[in-house]
XYZ file of C-alpha atoms in Angstrom:
378
model
C -19.539 -18.616 -27.008
C -18.139 -19.899 -23.735
C -15.156 -19.019 -21.559
C -13.964 -21.719 -19.140
C -11.955 -20.466 -16.121
C -10.138 -22.222 -13.299
C -6.974 -22.204 -11.208
C -4.101 -24.524 -12.042
C -3.323 -27.002 -9.302
C 0.407 -26.223 -9.146
C 1.821 -22.845 -8.199
C 4.602 -20.670 -9.569
C 6.817 -18.388 -7.492
C 9.108 -15.383 -7.376
C 11.675 -14.123 -4.858
C 11.128 -11.058 -2.697
C 14.289 -8.996 -3.419
C 14.234 -7.370 0.035
C 13.800 -10.454 2.229
C 14.831 -13.315 -0.067
C 11.537 -15.049 0.709
C 10.047 -17.298 -1.973
C 6.501 -16.080 -2.701
C 4.191 -18.704 -4.170
C 1.401 -17.503 -6.444
C -1.687 -19.048 -8.003
C -2.085 -19.387 -11.764
C -5.447 -18.352 -13.221
C -6.206 -20.160 -16.493
C -8.953 -19.460 -19.044
C -9.781 -21.025 -22.398
C -12.290 -20.510 -25.190
C -13.342 -24.071 -26.027
C -14.450 -23.327 -29.588
C -10.960 -22.245 -30.710
C -8.940 -23.618 -27.744
C -7.405 -20.144 -27.328
C -5.893 -19.835 -23.828
C -4.876 -17.186 -21.332
C -3.008 -17.365 -18.020
C -1.970 -14.888 -15.336
C -0.351 -15.257 -11.905
C -2.219 -13.761 -8.952
C -1.349 -13.713 -5.228
C -4.164 -16.041 -4.100
C -7.457 -17.708 -4.960
C -9.452 -15.102 -3.049
C -12.523 -13.643 -4.700
C -10.851 -10.332 -5.477
C -7.912 -12.018 -7.232
C -10.225 -14.416 -9.096
C -12.268 -11.508 -10.460
C -9.096 -9.622 -11.280
C -7.927 -12.617 -13.332
C -11.215 -12.698 -15.251
C -11.039 -8.946 -15.880
C -7.474 -9.168 -17.221
C -8.471 -12.111 -19.417
C -11.377 -10.177 -20.961
C -9.094 -7.202 -21.600
C -6.636 -9.549 -23.304
C -9.360 -11.085 -25.453
C -10.709 -7.674 -26.364
C -14.309 -8.711 -25.788
C -16.783 -10.503 -23.542
C -18.165 -14.028 -24.077
C -21.839 -14.698 -23.496
C -21.278 -17.462 -20.923
C -18.617 -17.822 -18.231
C -18.065 -21.356 -16.921
C -16.106 -21.505 -13.638
C -15.349 -24.595 -11.598
C -17.218 -24.937 -8.295
C -14.435 -23.222 -6.351
C -15.398 -20.998 -3.403
C -14.307 -17.841 -5.235
C -17.115 -18.413 -7.744
C -19.808 -20.595 -6.159
C -21.086 -20.424 -2.587
C -23.189 -23.571 -2.811
C -22.829 -26.157 -5.562
C -26.007 -27.582 -7.031
C -26.754 -29.649 -10.105
C -29.442 -27.275 -11.356
C -29.354 -23.968 -9.427
C -25.963 -23.273 -7.821
C -25.670 -20.251 -5.507
C -23.182 -17.836 -7.048
C -20.802 -15.600 -5.196
C -22.456 -12.150 -5.127
C -19.293 -10.466 -6.395
C -19.112 -12.733 -9.451
C -22.796 -12.153 -10.115
C -22.230 -8.382 -9.952
C -19.323 -8.763 -12.333
C -21.520 -10.689 -14.785
C -24.110 -7.920 -14.665
C -21.409 -5.330 -15.321
C -19.898 -7.105 -18.332
C -23.072 -8.717 -19.615
C -22.161 -12.407 -19.339
C -24.055 -15.256 -17.679
C -22.312 -17.460 -15.129
C -22.974 -21.195 -15.526
C -20.746 -23.224 -13.162
C -19.737 -26.775 -14.060
C -21.954 -29.482 -12.611
C -20.577 -30.940 -9.377
C -19.129 -34.455 -9.605
C -19.080 -34.213 -13.411
C -15.407 -33.845 -14.392
C -16.140 -34.146 -18.115
C -17.767 -30.706 -17.988
C -14.415 -29.052 -17.220
C -12.159 -31.349 -19.248
C -11.350 -28.589 -21.750
C -9.838 -26.216 -19.219
C -8.074 -29.083 -17.410
C -6.545 -30.224 -20.674
C -5.372 -26.644 -21.234
C -3.784 -26.654 -17.782
C -1.852 -29.832 -18.663
C -0.460 -28.198 -21.790
C 0.491 -25.095 -19.794
C 2.412 -27.322 -17.391
C 4.501 -28.563 -20.335
C 4.842 -25.300 -22.268
C 5.039 -22.730 -19.465
C 5.861 -24.330 -16.103
C 8.553 -26.617 -17.504
C 10.375 -23.749 -19.234
C 10.293 -21.560 -16.121
C 11.528 -24.168 -13.649
C 15.152 -22.950 -13.835
C 14.282 -19.230 -13.964
C 14.289 -16.844 -11.012
C 12.062 -13.780 -10.906
C 12.080 -10.923 -8.412
C 8.569 -9.524 -8.854
C 5.092 -10.711 -9.780
C 5.147 -8.444 -12.825
C 8.368 -10.004 -14.139
C 6.937 -13.490 -13.619
C 3.733 -12.585 -15.465
C 5.627 -11.104 -18.385
C 7.495 -14.399 -18.799
C 4.219 -16.356 -18.544
C 2.525 -14.159 -21.160
C 5.440 -14.532 -23.549
C 5.257 -18.328 -23.303
C 1.449 -18.264 -23.601
C 1.816 -16.224 -26.785
C 4.116 -18.895 -28.202
C 1.632 -21.584 -27.085
C -1.276 -19.893 -28.858
C 0.799 -19.362 -32.007
C 2.023 -22.957 -32.200
C 0.419 -25.012 -34.970
C -2.229 -27.382 -33.614
C -1.975 -31.099 -34.311
C -3.880 -32.278 -37.377
C -4.826 -28.655 -38.228
C -3.216 -26.149 -40.579
C -3.608 -23.198 -38.224
C -2.763 -22.059 -34.687
C -5.078 -21.243 -31.797
C -4.430 -17.546 -32.285
C -5.261 -17.658 -35.976
C -8.429 -19.638 -35.311
C -9.475 -17.218 -32.554
C -9.047 -14.098 -34.710
C -10.688 -15.705 -37.732
C -13.697 -17.381 -36.153
C -14.384 -16.183 -32.586
C -13.106 -12.698 -31.775
C -15.863 -10.947 -33.752
C -18.556 -12.885 -31.836
C -17.446 -11.426 -28.495
C -19.462 -8.619 -26.953
C -17.712 -5.228 -26.650
C -15.889 -4.361 -23.452
C -17.219 -1.593 -21.179
C -15.226 1.635 -20.969
C -13.588 0.676 -17.652
C -12.579 -2.759 -16.307
C -14.693 -4.103 -13.467
C -13.312 -3.783 -9.949
C -14.752 -5.587 -6.959
C -16.290 -3.277 -4.359
C -15.873 -3.526 -0.585
C -17.808 -1.682 2.118
C -16.860 -0.240 5.501
C -18.954 1.693 8.024
C -16.918 4.368 9.835
C -17.173 7.638 11.773
C -15.473 10.847 10.612
C -12.720 11.543 13.138
C -12.013 14.850 14.871
C -9.159 15.602 12.471
C -11.506 15.375 9.467
C -10.319 11.983 8.226
C -11.898 8.529 7.951
C -9.878 5.370 8.554
C -9.896 2.478 6.085
C -8.965 -0.220 8.571
C -7.984 -2.805 5.987
C -5.064 -0.635 4.816
C -4.572 1.393 8.023
C -4.815 4.478 5.835
C -6.658 7.766 6.445
C -8.641 9.752 3.851
C -9.914 13.307 4.226
C -13.551 14.411 4.018
C -15.031 17.933 4.408
C -14.323 19.075 7.992
C -17.999 20.047 8.446
C -18.770 16.293 8.621
C -16.652 15.636 11.731
C -18.458 13.155 13.991
C -20.880 11.954 11.287
C -21.395 8.323 10.264
C -20.000 7.499 6.829
C -19.794 4.575 4.415
C -16.596 3.801 2.536
C -16.954 1.949 -0.777
C -13.553 0.958 -2.132
C -12.005 -1.090 -4.927
C -8.449 -2.056 -5.836
C -7.748 1.509 -7.004
C -10.426 3.886 -5.670
C -11.915 4.981 -2.330
C -15.312 6.705 -2.199
C -16.832 8.132 0.995
C -20.587 8.578 1.380
C -22.622 10.366 4.065
C -26.396 9.899 3.930
C -25.894 8.117 0.584
C -24.305 11.227 -0.927
C -20.727 11.138 -2.226
C -18.576 13.511 -0.167
C -15.037 12.443 -1.153
C -13.213 10.388 -3.782
C -9.547 9.397 -3.430
C -7.125 7.019 -5.169
C -6.580 4.005 -2.913
C -3.181 3.991 -1.193
C -2.301 0.742 0.671
C -0.287 1.057 3.871
C -0.183 3.550 6.726
C -0.489 7.216 5.835
C -2.803 10.147 5.118
C -4.403 11.108 1.807
C -6.014 14.533 1.792
C -7.573 17.225 -0.327
C -6.798 20.717 0.953
C -10.326 21.980 0.369
C -11.630 19.348 2.830
C -9.697 20.755 5.778
C -10.260 23.780 8.004
C -7.587 26.501 7.772
C -5.874 25.453 11.026
C -5.852 21.809 9.906
C -4.314 22.775 6.555
C -1.490 24.494 8.382
C -0.705 21.294 10.273
C -1.081 18.782 7.412
C 1.107 20.881 5.084
C 4.085 20.186 7.345
C 6.662 17.508 6.692
C 10.083 16.358 7.965
C 11.743 18.627 5.380
C 9.658 21.566 6.615
C 10.996 21.121 10.160
C 14.582 20.449 9.029
C 14.677 23.642 6.949
C 12.957 25.776 9.581
C 15.225 24.548 12.395
C 18.332 25.028 10.264
C 17.409 28.666 9.571
C 17.209 29.625 13.262
C 19.982 27.456 14.715
C 22.772 25.311 13.305
C 22.679 22.962 16.301
C 18.907 22.652 16.251
C 18.971 21.935 12.503
C 21.352 19.014 13.100
C 19.288 17.751 16.037
C 15.988 17.817 14.132
C 17.604 16.073 11.154
C 18.858 13.339 13.477
C 15.367 12.929 14.963
C 13.848 12.063 11.572
C 16.831 10.136 10.219
C 17.589 7.911 13.221
C 14.108 6.914 14.391
C 12.313 3.641 13.678
C 10.808 3.276 10.213
C 7.641 1.877 11.796
C 6.985 5.216 13.560
C 5.241 7.768 11.325
C 7.049 11.130 11.016
C 3.926 12.973 12.208
C 4.687 11.564 15.664
C 7.693 13.925 16.002
C 6.057 17.128 14.777
C 5.033 18.260 18.271
C 8.564 17.555 19.534
C 9.966 19.799 16.810
C 7.416 22.507 17.641
C 8.530 22.437 21.283
C 12.214 22.649 20.336
C 11.537 25.655 18.105
C 9.722 27.343 20.997
C 12.674 26.642 23.307
C 15.013 28.261 20.772
C 13.062 31.502 21.123
C 13.019 31.300 24.938
C 16.710 30.790 25.790
C 19.994 32.562 24.952
C 21.434 31.490 21.605
C 24.883 30.434 22.844
C 23.602 28.200 25.654
C 20.898 26.770 23.369
C 23.449 25.862 20.688
C 25.617 24.097 23.274
C 22.602 22.180 24.589
C 21.664 21.037 21.060
C 25.155 19.619 20.518
C 25.014 17.816 23.875
C 21.636 16.275 22.984
C 22.933 15.282 19.567
C 26.015 13.559 21.021
C 23.921 11.660 23.583
C 20.940 10.846 21.302
C 18.485 12.857 23.412
C 15.592 13.375 21.000
C 12.778 14.915 23.087
C 11.831 18.499 23.819
C 11.823 17.971 27.606
C 15.352 16.584 27.583
C 16.566 19.493 25.455
C 14.985 21.951 27.904
C 16.616 20.188 30.873
C 20.037 20.318 29.176
C 19.628 24.025 28.362
C 18.842 24.775 31.999
C 21.853 22.769 33.183
C 24.119 24.588 30.724
C 22.805 27.966 31.889
C 23.228 27.026 35.572
C 26.785 25.787 34.997
C 27.686 28.952 33.113
C 26.146 31.119 35.828
C 28.215 29.399 38.544
C 31.382 29.812 36.466
C 30.734 33.519 35.904
C 30.114 34.029 39.640
C 33.421 32.376 40.497
C 35.258 34.737 38.104
C 33.581 37.917 39.406
C 34.182 37.129 43.103
C 37.428 35.177 43.485
C 38.045 33.484 46.861
C 39.949 35.529 49.503
C 43.516 34.263 49.924
C 44.391 33.099 53.455
C 48.166 32.664 53.263
C 50.780 34.708 51.323
C 53.986 36.723 52.069
C 52.276 40.008 52.932
C 49.694 38.535 55.293
C 50.150 39.703 58.925
C 49.387 37.175 61.600
C 47.800 37.759 65.017
C 51.252 38.057 66.629
C 51.850 41.373 64.776
C 49.119 43.103 66.740
C 50.136 41.903 70.184
């Protein structure tokens, strides 16, 4: 049996609820030509990773694997088109080896070879696109759920000149011929060569995210092999760390990877500093809370940990009353650094010292009723 796959020419879209931006997405379409059973899913782009993800989701939906996959000569599938021996994308070839299907692209300049999937696309335009044209969605998942519901109705609709639907034909005549699925869906692998940093982490540059490895490997060369959901780190071809993939800036760690002093640092958080500052000083607790609550969201909280450490040290080094007053002054004037807090404390102490001196030694009066002038002694 065959599975024809392609992207529809027209896109669908959803609205980003945070920015209001309209996000256009590609529609992956697949069909089993024997029963005309169809599948569709929206993906962010036509990149290789999204193309393979569409195939993987289709196979999961079908509940089995066809013997032959027939893609169009798009770049996600075929590097170099050829009538007899096309050069396949390595990732698609790896995927075929994983699932056990053979990839046979359509012949270039032979549109009749992909007429079945193109005819399916035309029907999807009428039965899916047309019914969604007045609908607004606010996530890719919501859009896909609507697409799948309409595709279900499409597959269950009675076919012309036949007493059965595509779904009925598929379950009766083709599903049992599919090969069984492997235990886990295929995920495309990417590679990155890195060096273990001095803090015991490796950086996955694509996501700007850090992952921990055993601290004994600091300074060593490492290879990161990652998929949509998993990050594996290898040193000398031996696996040294496995983490779930987390897109976006941040740190993912395993405590056993870190030295004891590193564990003490990485266990800290904004809440740790807020609670600790609040226990030793009411003013400092408010100041530290303001530091984390009023700073730019693009700045990671770890950036302010050293500032908080310095402020806690200052609290132990100066009198409580003057320190409290300095914290309130810094809070009112949005002074959020340790050096500025120290300067304010010193100014408060100096001002208080001058005031106390003026009380202890009042100025000598020079003119009052009991004062004798120089004439008295002449």
